[in-house]
């Protein structure tokens, strides 16, 4: 299980890495149970753990100087949020040790024009200033400091800041931040004090935040610096007024993108009045194919995402697949590895996960018995369960690449894309990115004439990225598409030598109501009968 860096302690100092102004819980976006932070107010003597001896068995007061030195360095000097174009949306200064007037410009220029055209790392240093950033929904959330802080701590903090702002604004976008800039600054002031992390719990912040959110729309499908922002679909809605109403329904996007503190004004779903909870199974696939289309390696990184808008914090009960095995401890109950034949429909176990972890509020007392999880969900968005599966499964797409170097000064690359998911499903927002050699003169993509759905696809070569981008509006299951790329070179020797520099191709897509691991939510019970099936 992954331990949150915000609540991790340092054995050599015997104190926590983050100093809090009061005893409180720090929420986790990864669902791991957190420790409590025992801190101090500025001006008071340092407070250590409650136990008389620290982790090394020595009195904590014997290392007061080293602990104080570490606390001075565990801080950030500035936090800012930039748009994909580099415009400053939020800029909060905590200390006066960095040139705040130029740091945003230096950061964006460095990220935009990183060395050799590669993607900038999450942590880098320029002119003695350390920059730490994450990219969320196309926006850059960054922090600066001159101290030697823990990068993982700051990265986790930035992710939580983005999550809390999304919970309160309803959606994380440039339009939402500009309309709710006062609310965003108020949240940052409560989460960070003089550069130190205080709390990132959505429920706790409700008692300290007084500004009301202004409704804003999300930039659906808007291109970011790193490509198009993928869409989310298929949220499973369970309304308190619909207990036992039958099958789950897919909710509208506007129903999910609303603030957790929106005052109830009526039954309309965008007003915050409806008593609802949304559950979605989101999976990221990492699959490596050989040139002939055969599968070399595969892995599923998934999570069960929950957005909670229930009133009065009721207890919920969520049930997963009954034939669910986690690691080797559950495999023997289903007949051993001989019976498991992957995730295909040909037989064997329904779902096999290598490992998983759960949110801190999850009650797992009955999970090993009937695969049910009970909890009192916190407000806002959180990951109820994170899981990983590395076994073989049937990927939704299979890509075959053929490279012909028979023509002088040219390479002809043929991409054959096969959609192997069921025909009843439709893929949206499919994008295939195929890098070409850097020394090429030009690359000309050509779509197959007369192919099905040719009017809903487009291919173009981008000189800046040195890649061909193949985009689809919609892709039906069990379909096949072909793209031919003619890559030109200045001389014949360069064409043959650059053959191995082509690729690898990467795919990004969304398939609603389809997941490769076949993990499913059987039903969701909220203080009454089950909803779902």
Coordinates of C-alpha atoms in Angstrom, one line a residue, residues 145-490:
X145 CA 11.1 27.1 -3.3
X146 CA 14.7 27.7 -2.6
X147 CA 14.9 25.0 0.0
X148 CA 15.7 21.3 -0.5
X149 CA 12.1 20.1 0.1
X150 CA 10.9 16.6 -0.6
X151 CA 9.7 16.5 -4.2
X152 CA 7.1 13.7 -3.5
X153 CA 5.7 15.8 -0.6
X154 CA 5.2 18.9 -2.8
X155 CA 3.8 16.8 -5.7
X156 CA 1.2 15.2 -3.5
X157 CA 0.3 18.6 -2.0
X158 CA -0.2 20.1 -5.5
X159 CA -2.5 17.2 -6.4
X160 CA -4.6 17.7 -3.3
X161 CA -4.8 21.5 -3.8
X162 CA -6.2 20.8 -7.3
X163 CA -8.6 18.3 -6.0
X164 CA -9.9 20.6 -3.2
X165 CA -10.4 23.5 -5.7
X166 CA -12.3 21.1 -8.0
X167 CA -14.5 20.0 -5.1
X168 CA -15.5 23.5 -4.2
X169 CA -15.7 25.0 -7.8
X170 CA -17.4 21.9 -9.2
X171 CA -15.0 21.7 -12.1
X172 CA -11.3 22.5 -12.6
X173 CA -11.0 24.7 -15.6
X174 CA -9.7 28.2 -16.6
X175 CA -13.2 29.6 -16.7
X176 CA -14.0 28.2 -13.2
X177 CA -10.8 29.5 -11.6
X178 CA -11.3 33.0 -13.1
X179 CA -14.9 33.2 -11.9
X180 CA -14.0 31.8 -8.5
X181 CA -10.6 33.3 -7.9
X182 CA -11.6 34.7 -4.5
X183 CA -12.8 31.3 -3.4
X184 CA -9.6 29.7 -4.7
X185 CA -7.4 32.1 -2.8
X186 CA -9.5 31.5 0.4
X187 CA -9.0 27.8 0.0
X188 CA -5.2 28.2 -0.5
X189 CA -5.0 30.4 2.6
X190 CA -6.7 27.7 4.7
X191 CA -4.6 24.8 3.2
X192 CA -1.2 26.5 3.4
X193 CA 0.1 28.8 6.1
X194 CA 3.3 30.6 5.4
X195 CA 4.2 27.8 3.0
X196 CA 3.4 25.0 5.4
X197 CA 0.7 22.4 4.7
X198 CA -2.2 22.7 7.1
X199 CA -5.1 20.6 5.9
X200 CA -6.4 19.3 2.6
X201 CA -9.6 17.7 3.8
X202 CA -12.7 18.9 1.9
X203 CA -15.1 18.3 4.9
X204 CA -12.8 20.1 7.4
X205 CA -12.5 23.1 5.1
X206 CA -16.3 23.6 5.0
X207 CA -16.2 25.1 8.5
X208 CA -13.6 27.7 7.4
X209 CA -14.7 28.7 3.9
X210 CA -17.4 31.3 3.5
X211 CA -17.4 32.3 -0.2
X212 CA -20.0 30.8 -2.4
X213 CA -19.0 29.2 -5.8
X214 CA -20.0 30.7 -9.1
X215 CA -21.2 28.1 -11.6
X216 CA -18.8 27.6 -14.6
X217 CA -18.6 25.2 -17.5
X218 CA -15.8 22.7 -18.1
X219 CA -13.7 22.9 -21.3
X220 CA -14.7 19.5 -22.6
X221 CA -12.3 18.2 -25.2
X222 CA -10.2 21.4 -25.1
X223 CA -6.7 20.8 -26.2
X224 CA -3.9 21.3 -23.7
X225 CA -0.2 21.7 -24.1
X226 CA 0.3 18.0 -23.9
X227 CA -2.7 17.0 -26.1
X228 CA -6.4 16.8 -25.8
X229 CA -8.0 16.4 -22.4
X230 CA -9.8 13.1 -22.3
X231 CA -13.5 13.0 -21.5
X232 CA -15.1 11.1 -18.6
X233 CA -18.3 9.2 -19.1
X234 CA -20.3 6.5 -17.6
X235 CA -20.8 7.8 -14.1
X236 CA -23.1 5.4 -12.1
X237 CA -25.7 7.6 -10.4
X238 CA -27.6 6.5 -7.3
X239 CA -30.1 9.0 -6.1
X240 CA -31.7 8.8 -2.6
X241 CA -35.1 9.1 -4.1
X242 CA -34.5 6.2 -6.4
X243 CA -33.7 3.3 -4.1
X244 CA -34.5 0.0 -5.6
X245 CA -35.5 1.6 -8.9
X246 CA -33.6 -1.0 -11.0
X247 CA -30.6 -0.7 -13.3
X248 CA -28.0 2.1 -12.9
X249 CA -28.2 5.1 -15.2
X250 CA -25.6 7.2 -16.8
X251 CA -25.6 10.7 -15.4
X252 CA -25.2 13.9 -17.4
X253 CA -21.9 15.7 -17.1
X254 CA -23.5 18.8 -15.6
X255 CA -24.8 16.6 -12.7
X256 CA -21.3 15.5 -11.7
X257 CA -19.6 18.9 -12.1
X258 CA -21.0 20.9 -9.2
X259 CA -19.7 22.2 -6.0
X260 CA -19.9 20.3 -2.7
X261 CA -21.0 23.5 -0.9
X262 CA -23.6 24.6 -3.4
X263 CA -26.7 25.6 -1.5
X264 CA -29.7 23.5 -2.3
X265 CA -32.1 25.6 -4.4
X266 CA -34.4 23.1 -5.9
X267 CA -34.6 19.7 -7.6
X268 CA -32.5 20.8 -10.6
X269 CA -29.3 18.8 -10.7
X270 CA -27.1 21.8 -11.5
X271 CA -28.3 23.7 -8.5
X272 CA -26.8 21.3 -5.9
X273 CA -30.2 20.3 -4.5
X274 CA -30.3 16.7 -5.5
X275 CA -29.2 14.1 -3.1
X276 CA -26.8 11.9 -5.2
X277 CA -23.6 10.0 -5.3
X278 CA -21.7 9.0 -8.5
X279 CA -19.5 6.0 -8.9
X280 CA -17.3 5.3 -11.9
X281 CA -14.7 2.6 -12.7
X282 CA -11.8 4.2 -14.5
X283 CA -9.0 2.2 -16.0
X284 CA -5.7 3.0 -17.7
X285 CA -4.2 0.4 -19.9
X286 CA -0.4 0.0 -20.6
X287 CA 0.0 -2.5 -23.4
X288 CA 3.1 -3.2 -25.6
X289 CA 2.6 -4.7 -29.0
X290 CA 5.2 -6.2 -31.4
X291 CA 5.4 -5.0 -35.0
X292 CA 3.1 -7.9 -36.1
X293 CA 0.4 -6.8 -33.6
X294 CA 1.1 -9.5 -31.0
X295 CA 0.9 -8.6 -27.3
X296 CA 4.2 -8.4 -25.5
X297 CA 3.2 -7.0 -22.1
X298 CA 0.1 -5.6 -20.5
X299 CA -1.0 -3.9 -17.3
X300 CA -4.2 -2.4 -15.9
X301 CA -4.1 0.5 -13.5
X302 CA -7.6 1.2 -12.3
X303 CA -9.6 3.0 -9.6
X304 CA -13.2 3.3 -8.4
X305 CA -13.9 7.0 -8.3
X306 CA -16.7 8.4 -6.2
X307 CA -18.2 11.9 -6.2
X308 CA -20.4 12.4 -3.1
X309 CA -23.2 14.9 -2.9
X310 CA -25.3 13.1 -0.3
X311 CA -26.8 15.1 2.5
X312 CA -26.3 14.3 6.2
X313 CA -23.4 11.8 5.4
X314 CA -25.3 8.5 5.4
X315 CA -23.7 5.1 5.4
X316 CA -23.4 3.4 2.0
X317 CA -22.6 -0.2 1.0
X318 CA -21.0 -1.1 -2.3
X319 CA -20.7 -4.6 -3.7
X320 CA -18.1 -5.8 -6.3
X321 CA -17.9 -9.0 -8.3
X322 CA -18.4 -12.1 -6.2
X323 CA -15.7 -14.0 -8.1
X324 CA -13.0 -11.5 -7.4
X325 CA -9.4 -12.7 -6.4
X326 CA -6.7 -10.4 -5.1
X327 CA -3.2 -11.7 -5.4
X328 CA -2.2 -15.3 -4.7
X329 CA -4.1 -15.6 -1.4
X330 CA -7.5 -15.8 -3.2
X331 CA -6.4 -17.7 -6.3
X332 CA -6.5 -21.1 -4.5
X333 CA -10.1 -20.7 -3.6
X334 CA -11.0 -20.8 -7.3
X335 CA -9.1 -23.9 -8.2
X336 CA -5.5 -22.6 -8.4
X337 CA -3.7 -21.0 -11.4
X338 CA -4.7 -23.8 -13.7
X339 CA -8.3 -22.6 -13.9
X340 CA -7.4 -19.0 -14.5
X341 CA -7.3 -18.1 -18.2
X342 CA -7.0 -14.4 -18.1
X343 CA -9.8 -11.9 -18.5
X344 CA -11.2 -13.2 -21.8
X345 CA -14.7 -14.5 -22.1
X346 CA -13.4 -17.9 -22.9
X347 CA -13.7 -19.1 -19.3
X348 CA -11.8 -19.0 -16.0
X349 CA -12.1 -16.5 -13.2
X350 CA -14.0 -13.3 -13.8
X351 CA -11.5 -10.8 -12.2
X352 CA -8.0 -11.2 -10.9
X353 CA -6.2 -8.3 -9.3
X354 CA -2.5 -8.3 -8.3
X355 CA -2.9 -5.7 -5.5
X356 CA -5.2 -3.0 -4.3
X357 CA -5.8 -0.4 -1.6
X358 CA -8.8 1.4 -0.2
X359 CA -9.9 4.7 1.1
X360 CA -9.3 5.4 4.8
X361 CA -13.0 5.5 5.6
X362 CA -13.7 2.1 4.0
X363 CA -15.0 -0.7 6.3
X364 CA -13.6 -4.0 5.0
X365 CA -14.9 -6.3 7.7
X366 CA -17.2 -8.1 5.1
X367 CA -15.0 -7.7 2.1
X368 CA -13.5 -11.2 2.2
X369 CA -16.9 -12.7 2.8
X370 CA -19.2 -11.2 0.1
X371 CA -17.0 -8.5 -1.5
X372 CA -18.9 -5.6 0.0
X373 CA -17.5 -2.3 1.2
X374 CA -19.3 -0.2 3.8
X375 CA -18.3 3.4 4.5
X376 CA -19.5 6.9 5.4
X377 CA -18.2 8.7 2.4
X378 CA -16.6 12.1 2.7
X379 CA -17.8 15.0 0.6
X380 CA -16.4 15.6 -2.8
X381 CA -14.4 13.4 -5.1
X382 CA -12.2 10.6 -3.8
X383 CA -10.8 7.2 -4.9
X384 CA -12.6 4.4 -3.0
X385 CA -10.3 1.7 -4.4
X386 CA -7.1 1.7 -6.4
X387 CA -6.0 -1.6 -8.0
X388 CA -3.5 -3.1 -10.4
X389 CA -3.6 -6.2 -12.7
X390 CA -0.7 -7.4 -14.7
X391 CA -2.2 -10.5 -16.2
X392 CA -3.0 -11.0 -19.9
X393 CA -6.3 -9.6 -21.1
X394 CA -8.0 -8.8 -24.4
X395 CA -7.0 -5.2 -25.2
X396 CA -9.8 -3.0 -26.8
X397 CA -7.5 -2.1 -29.7
X398 CA -4.7 -3.9 -31.6
X399 CA -2.2 -2.0 -33.7
X400 CA -0.1 -3.5 -36.4
X401 CA 2.8 -1.5 -37.9
X402 CA 4.5 -2.3 -41.3
X403 CA 7.5 -0.3 -42.5
X404 CA 8.6 -0.4 -46.2
X405 CA 12.1 1.0 -47.1
X406 CA 12.1 -0.1 -50.7
X407 CA 11.7 3.4 -52.1
X408 CA 14.8 5.7 -52.1
X409 CA 14.7 8.7 -49.8
X410 CA 11.5 7.5 -48.3
X411 CA 9.9 5.2 -45.7
X412 CA 6.4 4.1 -46.0
X413 CA 4.7 3.3 -42.7
X414 CA 1.3 1.5 -42.6
X415 CA -0.7 1.5 -39.4
X416 CA -3.5 -1.0 -39.2
X417 CA -5.8 -0.3 -36.2
X418 CA -8.4 -3.0 -35.2
X419 CA -11.1 -2.3 -32.6
X420 CA -11.6 -5.6 -30.8
X421 CA -14.2 -4.5 -28.2
X422 CA -17.9 -5.4 -28.6
X423 CA -19.8 -3.8 -31.5
X424 CA -22.4 -2.4 -29.1
X425 CA -19.7 -0.1 -27.6
X426 CA -18.5 3.1 -29.1
X427 CA -15.1 4.6 -28.5
X428 CA -14.8 8.4 -28.3
X429 CA -11.8 10.7 -28.5
X430 CA -9.4 8.2 -29.9
X431 CA -6.0 9.6 -30.7
X432 CA -3.1 7.7 -32.2
X433 CA 0.3 9.4 -32.0
X434 CA 3.2 8.0 -34.1
X435 CA 6.6 9.7 -33.7
X436 CA 8.8 9.9 -36.8
X437 CA 12.6 10.2 -37.1
X438 CA 14.0 13.6 -36.2
X439 CA 16.1 13.9 -39.3
X440 CA 13.2 13.5 -41.7
X441 CA 12.2 16.3 -44.1
X442 CA 8.4 15.8 -44.0
X443 CA 5.8 13.2 -43.2
X444 CA 2.6 12.9 -45.3
X445 CA -0.3 10.8 -43.8
X446 CA -3.0 9.4 -46.1
X447 CA -6.3 7.9 -45.0
X448 CA -7.6 4.8 -46.6
X449 CA -10.1 5.7 -49.3
X450 CA -13.7 4.5 -48.9
X451 CA -13.1 3.1 -45.4
X452 CA -16.0 3.0 -42.9
X453 CA -16.1 6.2 -40.8
X454 CA -13.5 7.9 -43.0
X455 CA -15.4 11.2 -42.5
X456 CA -15.0 11.0 -38.7
X457 CA -11.2 10.7 -38.7
X458 CA -8.3 13.1 -39.4
X459 CA -4.5 12.7 -39.6
X460 CA -1.8 15.4 -39.7
X461 CA 1.9 15.8 -39.2
X462 CA 3.0 18.2 -36.4
X463 CA 6.5 19.6 -37.0
X464 CA 7.0 20.7 -33.4
X465 CA 6.4 17.3 -32.0
X466 CA 7.9 15.3 -34.9
X467 CA 4.9 13.0 -34.9
X468 CA 1.8 12.1 -36.9
X469 CA -1.5 12.5 -34.9
X470 CA -4.4 10.3 -36.1
X471 CA -7.7 11.4 -34.5
X472 CA -11.2 9.9 -34.5
X473 CA -14.5 11.3 -33.4
X474 CA -16.1 8.0 -32.8
X475 CA -15.0 4.4 -33.4
X476 CA -17.4 1.5 -33.5
X477 CA -16.4 -1.9 -32.1
X478 CA -15.1 -4.7 -34.4
X479 CA -14.0 -2.1 -37.0
X480 CA -10.7 -1.8 -38.8
X481 CA -8.9 1.4 -40.0
X482 CA -5.7 1.9 -42.0
X483 CA -3.3 4.9 -42.2
X484 CA -0.4 5.2 -44.6
X485 CA 2.5 7.6 -43.7
X486 CA 5.2 8.6 -46.3
X487 CA 8.3 9.9 -44.5
X488 CA 10.8 11.8 -46.7
X489 CA 14.5 12.1 -46.0
X490 CA 17.3 14.2 -47.4

